[in-house]
Coordinates of C-alpha atoms and ligand atoms in Angstrom, one line a residue:
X1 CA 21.1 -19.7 -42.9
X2 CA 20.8 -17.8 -39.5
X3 CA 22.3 -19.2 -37.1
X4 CA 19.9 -21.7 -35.3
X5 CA 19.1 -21.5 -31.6
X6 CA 19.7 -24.6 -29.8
X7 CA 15.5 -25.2 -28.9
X8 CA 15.4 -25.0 -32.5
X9 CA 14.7 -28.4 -34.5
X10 CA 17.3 -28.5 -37.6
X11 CA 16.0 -27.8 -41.2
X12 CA 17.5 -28.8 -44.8
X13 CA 16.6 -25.1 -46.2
X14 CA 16.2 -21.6 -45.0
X15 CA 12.8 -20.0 -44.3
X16 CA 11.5 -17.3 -46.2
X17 CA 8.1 -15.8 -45.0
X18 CA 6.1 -12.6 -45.9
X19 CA 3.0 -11.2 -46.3
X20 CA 0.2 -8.6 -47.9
X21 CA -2.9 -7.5 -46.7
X22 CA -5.9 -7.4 -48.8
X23 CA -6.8 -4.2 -47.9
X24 CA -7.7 -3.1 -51.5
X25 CA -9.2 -4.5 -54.7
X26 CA -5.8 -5.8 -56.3
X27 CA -2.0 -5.7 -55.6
X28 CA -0.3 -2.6 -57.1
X29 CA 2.7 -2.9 -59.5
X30 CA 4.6 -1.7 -55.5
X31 CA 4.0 -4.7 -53.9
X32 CA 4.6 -6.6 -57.4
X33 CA 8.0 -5.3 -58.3
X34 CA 9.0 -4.2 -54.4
X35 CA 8.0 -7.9 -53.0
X36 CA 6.3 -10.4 -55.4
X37 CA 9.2 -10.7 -57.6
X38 CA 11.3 -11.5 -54.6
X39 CA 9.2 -13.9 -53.1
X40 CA 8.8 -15.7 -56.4
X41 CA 13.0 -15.7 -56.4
X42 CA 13.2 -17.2 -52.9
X43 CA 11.1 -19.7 -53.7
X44 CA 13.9 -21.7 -55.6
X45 CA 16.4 -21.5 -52.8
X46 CA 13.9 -21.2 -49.6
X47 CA 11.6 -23.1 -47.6
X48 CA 9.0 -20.1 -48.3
X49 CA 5.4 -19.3 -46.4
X50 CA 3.5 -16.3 -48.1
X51 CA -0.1 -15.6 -46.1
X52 CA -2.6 -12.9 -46.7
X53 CA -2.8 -10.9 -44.1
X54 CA -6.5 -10.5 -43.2
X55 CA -6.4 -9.8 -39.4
X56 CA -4.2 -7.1 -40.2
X57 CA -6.4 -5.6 -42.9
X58 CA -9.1 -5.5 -40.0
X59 CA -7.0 -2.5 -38.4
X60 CA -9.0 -0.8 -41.7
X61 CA -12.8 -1.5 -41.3
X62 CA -13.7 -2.9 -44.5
X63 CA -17.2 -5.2 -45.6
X64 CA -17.3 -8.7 -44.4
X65 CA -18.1 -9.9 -48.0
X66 CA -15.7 -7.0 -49.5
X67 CA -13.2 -8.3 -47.5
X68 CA -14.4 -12.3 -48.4
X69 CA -13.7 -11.2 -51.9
X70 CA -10.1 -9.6 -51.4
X71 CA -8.7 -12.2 -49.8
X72 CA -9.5 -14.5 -52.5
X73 CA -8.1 -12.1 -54.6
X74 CA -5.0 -11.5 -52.8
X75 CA -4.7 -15.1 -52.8
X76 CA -5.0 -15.4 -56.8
X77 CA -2.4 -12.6 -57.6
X78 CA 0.3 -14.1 -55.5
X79 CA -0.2 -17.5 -57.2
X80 CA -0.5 -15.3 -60.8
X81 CA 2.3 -13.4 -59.5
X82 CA 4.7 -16.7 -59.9
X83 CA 4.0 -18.2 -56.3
X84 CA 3.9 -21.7 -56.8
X85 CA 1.7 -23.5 -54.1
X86 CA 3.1 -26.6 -55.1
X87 CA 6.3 -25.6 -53.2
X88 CA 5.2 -22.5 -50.7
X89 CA 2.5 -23.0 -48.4
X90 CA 0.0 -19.7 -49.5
X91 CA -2.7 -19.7 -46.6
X92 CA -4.5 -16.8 -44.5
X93 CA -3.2 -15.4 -41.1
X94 CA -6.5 -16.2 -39.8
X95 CA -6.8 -19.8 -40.4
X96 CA -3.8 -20.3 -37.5
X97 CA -4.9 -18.8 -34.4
X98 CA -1.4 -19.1 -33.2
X99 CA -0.4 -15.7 -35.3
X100 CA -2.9 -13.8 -32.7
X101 CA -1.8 -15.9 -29.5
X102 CA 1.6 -15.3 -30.4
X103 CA 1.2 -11.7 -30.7
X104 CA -0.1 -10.9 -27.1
X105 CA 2.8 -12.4 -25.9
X106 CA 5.1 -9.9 -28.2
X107 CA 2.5 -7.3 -26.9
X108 CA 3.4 -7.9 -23.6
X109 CA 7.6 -7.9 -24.8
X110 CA 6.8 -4.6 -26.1
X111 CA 8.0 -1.3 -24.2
X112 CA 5.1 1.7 -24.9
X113 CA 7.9 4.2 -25.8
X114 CA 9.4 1.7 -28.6
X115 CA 5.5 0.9 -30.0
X116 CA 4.6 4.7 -30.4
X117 CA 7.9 5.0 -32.4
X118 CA 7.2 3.2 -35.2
X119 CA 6.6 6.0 -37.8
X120 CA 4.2 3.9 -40.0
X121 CA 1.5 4.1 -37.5
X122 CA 2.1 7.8 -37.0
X123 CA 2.2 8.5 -40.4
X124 CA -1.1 6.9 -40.5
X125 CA -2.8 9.0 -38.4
X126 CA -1.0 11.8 -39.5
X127 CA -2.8 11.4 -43.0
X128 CA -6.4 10.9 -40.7
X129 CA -7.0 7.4 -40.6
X130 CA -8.4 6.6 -37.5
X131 CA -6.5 4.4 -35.3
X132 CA -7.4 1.8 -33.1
X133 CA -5.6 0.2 -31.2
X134 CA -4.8 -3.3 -33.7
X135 CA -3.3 -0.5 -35.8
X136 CA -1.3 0.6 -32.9
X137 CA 0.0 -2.7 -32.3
X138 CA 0.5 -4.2 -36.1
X139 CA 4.1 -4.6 -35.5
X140 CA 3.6 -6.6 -33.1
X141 CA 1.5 -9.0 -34.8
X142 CA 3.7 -8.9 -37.7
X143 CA 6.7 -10.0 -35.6
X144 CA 4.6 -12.9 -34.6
X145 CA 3.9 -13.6 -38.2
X146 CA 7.6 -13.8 -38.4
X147 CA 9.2 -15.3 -35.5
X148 CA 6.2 -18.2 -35.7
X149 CA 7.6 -19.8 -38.5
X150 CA 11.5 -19.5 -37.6
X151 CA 12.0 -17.2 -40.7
X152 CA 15.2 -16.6 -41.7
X153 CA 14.6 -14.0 -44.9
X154 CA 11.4 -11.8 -45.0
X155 CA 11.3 -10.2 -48.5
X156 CA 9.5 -6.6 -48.0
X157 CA 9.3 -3.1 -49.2
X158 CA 10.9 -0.3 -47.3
X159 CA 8.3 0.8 -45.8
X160 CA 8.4 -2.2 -43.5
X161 CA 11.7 -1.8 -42.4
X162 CA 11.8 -0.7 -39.1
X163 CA 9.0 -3.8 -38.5
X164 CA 11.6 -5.6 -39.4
X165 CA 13.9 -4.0 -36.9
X166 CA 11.5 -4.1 -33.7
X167 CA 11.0 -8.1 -34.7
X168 CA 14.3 -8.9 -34.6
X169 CA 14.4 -6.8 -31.1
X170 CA 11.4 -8.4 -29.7
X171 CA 13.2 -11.8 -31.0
X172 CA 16.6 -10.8 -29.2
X173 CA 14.8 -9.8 -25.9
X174 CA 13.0 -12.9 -25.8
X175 CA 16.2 -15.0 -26.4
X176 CA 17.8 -13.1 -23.5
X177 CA 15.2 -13.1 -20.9
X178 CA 14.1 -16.8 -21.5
X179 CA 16.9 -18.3 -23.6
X180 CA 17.2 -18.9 -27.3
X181 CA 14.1 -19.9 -28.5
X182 CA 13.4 -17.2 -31.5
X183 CA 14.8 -17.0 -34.8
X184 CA 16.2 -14.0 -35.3
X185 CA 15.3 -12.9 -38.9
X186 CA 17.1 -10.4 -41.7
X187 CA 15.0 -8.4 -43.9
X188 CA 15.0 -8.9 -47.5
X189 CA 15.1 -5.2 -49.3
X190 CA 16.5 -4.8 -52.6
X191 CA 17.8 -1.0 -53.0
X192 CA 16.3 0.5 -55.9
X193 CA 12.6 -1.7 -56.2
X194 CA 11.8 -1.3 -52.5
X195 CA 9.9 1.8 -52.9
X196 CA 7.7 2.3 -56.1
X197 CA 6.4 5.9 -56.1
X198 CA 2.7 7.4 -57.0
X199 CA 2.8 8.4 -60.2
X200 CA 0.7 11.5 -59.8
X201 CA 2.9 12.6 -56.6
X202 CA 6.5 10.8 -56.9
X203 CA 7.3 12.2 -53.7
X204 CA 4.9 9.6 -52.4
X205 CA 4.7 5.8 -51.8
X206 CA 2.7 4.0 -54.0
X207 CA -0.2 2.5 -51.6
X208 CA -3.0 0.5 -51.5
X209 CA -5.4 2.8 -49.2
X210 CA -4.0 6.0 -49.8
X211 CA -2.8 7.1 -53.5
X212 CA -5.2 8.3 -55.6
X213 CA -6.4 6.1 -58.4
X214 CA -4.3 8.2 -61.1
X215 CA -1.2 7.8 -58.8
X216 CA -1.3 3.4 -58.5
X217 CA -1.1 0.9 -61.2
X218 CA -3.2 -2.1 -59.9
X219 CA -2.4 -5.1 -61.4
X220 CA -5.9 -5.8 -62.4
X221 CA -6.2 -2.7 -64.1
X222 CA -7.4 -2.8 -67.6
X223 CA -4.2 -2.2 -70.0
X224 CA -6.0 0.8 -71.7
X225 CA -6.3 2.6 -67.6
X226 CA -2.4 1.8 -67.3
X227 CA -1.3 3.4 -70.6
X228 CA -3.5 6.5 -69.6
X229 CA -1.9 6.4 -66.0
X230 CA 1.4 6.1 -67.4
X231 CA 1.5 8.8 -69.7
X232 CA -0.1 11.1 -67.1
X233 CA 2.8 10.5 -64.5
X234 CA 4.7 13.9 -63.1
X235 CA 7.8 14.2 -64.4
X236 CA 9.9 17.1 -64.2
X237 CA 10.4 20.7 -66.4
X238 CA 14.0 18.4 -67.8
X239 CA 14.2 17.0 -70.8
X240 CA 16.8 14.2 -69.8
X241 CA 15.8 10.5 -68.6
X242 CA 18.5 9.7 -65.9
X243 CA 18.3 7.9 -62.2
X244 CA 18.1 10.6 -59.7
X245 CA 15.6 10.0 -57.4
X246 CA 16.5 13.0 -55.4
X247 CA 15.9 15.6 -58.3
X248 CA 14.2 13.6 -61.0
X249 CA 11.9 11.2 -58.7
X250 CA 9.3 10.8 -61.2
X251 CA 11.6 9.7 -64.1
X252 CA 13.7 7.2 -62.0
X253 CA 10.5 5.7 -60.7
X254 CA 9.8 5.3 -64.0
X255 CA 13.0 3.8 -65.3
X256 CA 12.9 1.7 -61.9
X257 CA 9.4 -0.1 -63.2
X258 CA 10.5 -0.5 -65.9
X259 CA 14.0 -2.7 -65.0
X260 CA 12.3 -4.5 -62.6
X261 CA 9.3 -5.6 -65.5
X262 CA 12.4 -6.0 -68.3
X263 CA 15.3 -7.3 -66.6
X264 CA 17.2 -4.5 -68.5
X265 CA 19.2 -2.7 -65.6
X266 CA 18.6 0.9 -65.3
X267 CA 22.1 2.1 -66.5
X268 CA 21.4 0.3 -69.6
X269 CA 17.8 1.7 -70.1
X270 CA 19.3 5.3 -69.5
X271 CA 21.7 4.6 -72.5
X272 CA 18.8 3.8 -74.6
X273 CA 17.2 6.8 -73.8
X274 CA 20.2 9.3 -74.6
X275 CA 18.8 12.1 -76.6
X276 CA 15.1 10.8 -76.7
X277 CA 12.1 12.2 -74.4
X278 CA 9.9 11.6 -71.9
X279 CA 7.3 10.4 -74.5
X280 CA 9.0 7.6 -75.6
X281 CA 9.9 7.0 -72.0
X282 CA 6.1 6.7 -70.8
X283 CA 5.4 4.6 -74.1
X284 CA 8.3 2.2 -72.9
X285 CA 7.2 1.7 -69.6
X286 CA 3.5 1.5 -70.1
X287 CA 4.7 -1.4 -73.0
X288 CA 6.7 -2.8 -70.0
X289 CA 3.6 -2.8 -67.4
X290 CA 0.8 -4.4 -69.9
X291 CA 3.1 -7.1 -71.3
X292 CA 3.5 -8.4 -67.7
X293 CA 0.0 -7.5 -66.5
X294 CA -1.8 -9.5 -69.3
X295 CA -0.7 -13.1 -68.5
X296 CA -0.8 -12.5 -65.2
X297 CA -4.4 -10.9 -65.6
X298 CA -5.5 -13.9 -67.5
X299 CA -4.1 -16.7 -64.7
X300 CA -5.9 -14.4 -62.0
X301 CA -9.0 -14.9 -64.0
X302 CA -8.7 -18.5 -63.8
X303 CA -7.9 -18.8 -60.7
X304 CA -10.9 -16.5 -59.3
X305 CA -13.2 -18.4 -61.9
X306 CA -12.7 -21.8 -59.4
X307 CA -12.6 -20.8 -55.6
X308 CA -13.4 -24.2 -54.5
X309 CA -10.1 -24.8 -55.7
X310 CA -8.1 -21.0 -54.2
X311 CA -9.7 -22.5 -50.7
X312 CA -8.5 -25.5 -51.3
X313 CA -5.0 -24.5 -51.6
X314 CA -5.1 -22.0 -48.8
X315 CA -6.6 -24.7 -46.2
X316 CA -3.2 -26.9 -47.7
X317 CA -0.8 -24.0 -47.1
X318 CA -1.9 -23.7 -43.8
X319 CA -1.9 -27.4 -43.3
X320 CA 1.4 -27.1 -43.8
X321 CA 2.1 -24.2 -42.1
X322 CA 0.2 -24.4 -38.8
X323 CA 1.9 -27.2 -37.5
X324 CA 5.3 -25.2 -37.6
X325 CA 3.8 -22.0 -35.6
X326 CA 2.0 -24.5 -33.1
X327 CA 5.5 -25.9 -32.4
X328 CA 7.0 -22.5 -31.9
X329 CA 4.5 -21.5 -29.8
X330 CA 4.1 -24.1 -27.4
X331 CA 7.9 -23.6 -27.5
X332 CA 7.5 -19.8 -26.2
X333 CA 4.5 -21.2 -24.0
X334 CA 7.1 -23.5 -22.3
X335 CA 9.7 -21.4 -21.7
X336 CA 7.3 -18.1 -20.8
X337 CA 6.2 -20.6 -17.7
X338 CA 3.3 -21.2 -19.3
X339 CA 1.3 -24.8 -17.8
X340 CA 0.4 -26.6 -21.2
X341 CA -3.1 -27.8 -21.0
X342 CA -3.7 -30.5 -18.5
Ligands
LIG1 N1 5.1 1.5 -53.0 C1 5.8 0.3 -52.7 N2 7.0 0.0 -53.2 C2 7.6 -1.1 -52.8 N3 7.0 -2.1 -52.0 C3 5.8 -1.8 -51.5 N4 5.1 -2.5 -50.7 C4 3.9 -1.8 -50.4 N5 3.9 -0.6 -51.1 C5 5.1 -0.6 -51.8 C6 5.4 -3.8 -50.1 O1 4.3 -4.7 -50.5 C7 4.1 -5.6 -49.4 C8 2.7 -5.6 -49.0 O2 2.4 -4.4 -48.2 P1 1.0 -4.0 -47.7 O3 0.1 -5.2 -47.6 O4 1.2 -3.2 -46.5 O5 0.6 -3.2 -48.9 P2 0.3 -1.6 -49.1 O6 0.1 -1.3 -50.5 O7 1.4 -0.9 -48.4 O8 -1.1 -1.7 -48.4 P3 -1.8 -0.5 -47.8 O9 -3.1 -1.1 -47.3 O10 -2.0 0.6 -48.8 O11 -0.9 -0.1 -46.7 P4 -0.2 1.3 -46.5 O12 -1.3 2.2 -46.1 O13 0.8 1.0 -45.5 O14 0.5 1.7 -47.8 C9 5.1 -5.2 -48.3 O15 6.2 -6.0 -48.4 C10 5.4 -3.8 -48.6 O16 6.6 -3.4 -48.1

């Protein structure tokens, strides 16, 4: 476990905490095999907290009833994904103010210079979203997500990374200038899964908003639209399958999809392949993908069939969780000089 600040009340297990925004009509087979799996493998060893991040998606403008419906969604495919709410408290950001409260106050920890670094949100803009300015400041929500709930582990993809890196800052300045308080937490990025490419462009990430439909598997797709996907995915003018992300992107992405689905590592799947082409290597994977999407399809369906019952969990996951960032925060409050409430 991380070592514990001495403000800190003592706990049996580690925390693990993460989170995905429902910024799009289903999870794609990146944030399945780059952060699902994990959270699902934490869970045994972990105290774990998985939210869906709906004041984050609102950096996007998006339908209220659109974004009603994702969330729901979101919710279903972690839960389908392995999440077990039994053991990890699945709620929504929004439902706990204190996420928002606590993320002025990392606003105001937050040096202009080090916020206009973070390359995500210039990437962003780069590509012609438009920003405002809760896009501008998402890290600094997202270390409030974090540091909230004393988290030890936060399983992510790459791409989150440096978040990772200005929480645990913002968590180290705070210590300093007001004594321990924060937890400061480790990321959780395994090499080869954290960064599932386009298919159509493997010199891309895989993303909710931006890759074209050819380039994402979503994980409600139907299992004809995979196979088709799969077997249009750039490879290259070779004939050999071998990991080499840096000349062969499109190929290792491949075999990396298809470990992470199988279990099979990818030095083993390359033996397999010795001699054999890239159409037997689509066939594989795209065999891989719909044997894991279609149970997890049909437990999303049931799931989305009874909302009563998705709400009902989320309002117990945050019952569970809010009382953990209400005690960090009026721990932060306190020491910030803060009067509590009279
Ligand atoms: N391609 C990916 N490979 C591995 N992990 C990924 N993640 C996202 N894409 C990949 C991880 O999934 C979790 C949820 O991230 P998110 O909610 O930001 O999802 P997204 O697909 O990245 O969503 P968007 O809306 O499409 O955002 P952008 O525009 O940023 O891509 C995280 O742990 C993330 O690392």
């Amino acid at each position: 476990m991380t070592s514990q600040p001495s403000g800190i009340p003592p706990r049996q297990r580690p925390r693990s905490l993460s989170g995905m925004q429902p910024t799009s009509d289903s999870l794609h087979i990146g944030n399945y095999v780059g952060a699902l799996v994990n959270w699902v493998e934490l869970q045994d060893s972990y105290d774990a907290f998985y939210f869906i991040a709906d004041l984050h998606a609102l950096t996007v403008p998006t339908d209220p009833e659109v974004l009603r419906r994702r969330t729901r969604v979101t919710a279903a495919q972690f839960i389908a994904g392995g999440v077990d709410p039994e053991r990890s408290a699945v709620f929504c950001q929004s439902h706990l103010p204190q996420h928002a409260e606590l993320g002025w106050v990392m606003n105001c920890l937050t040096a202009m210079g080090e916020a206009e670094r973070m390359t995500q949100f210039k990437d962003k803009v780069a590509k012609g979203q438009s920003a405002n300015v809760g896009l501008f400041t998402y890290p600094m929500l997202m270390a409030a997500d974090i540091l909230g709930y004393d988290a030890d582990r936060v399983p992510v993809g790459e791409d989150q990374r440096q978040h990772l890196e200005i929480t645990r800052d913002l968590a180290q300045r705070f210590n300093q200038r007001y004594g321990e308080t924060l937890v400061v937490p480790e990321a959780h990025i395994l090499k080869e899964t954290a960064k599932i490419m386009e298919l159509s462009d493997p010199g891309s990430k895989m993303s909710g908003t931006n890759s074209p439909d050819a380039g994402v598997v979503l994980l409600s797709d139907d299992p004809k639209r995979i196979v088709k996907k799969i077997k249009s995915a750039v490879t290259d003018a070779e004939r050999e399958i071998r990991y080499d992300p840096e000349h062969k992107p499109g190929v290792s992405n491949l075999l990396v999809i298809e470990s992470a689905l199988t279990g099979v590592p990818v030095d083993s799947l390359e033996q397999g392949y010795a001699g054999r082409g890239y159409g037997d290597l689509k066939t594989q994977v795209a065999d891989a993908v719909v044997s894991a999407v279609e149970p997890f399809q049909r437990r999303m369906r049931e799931l989305l069939d009874d909302p009563a019952e998705l709400d009902r969990i989320l309002a117990a996951g945050a019952a569970k969780a809010g009382p953990i960032s209400a005690a960090t925060l009026a721990r932060v409050k306190d020491r910030l000089g803060l009067l509590p409430p009279g």
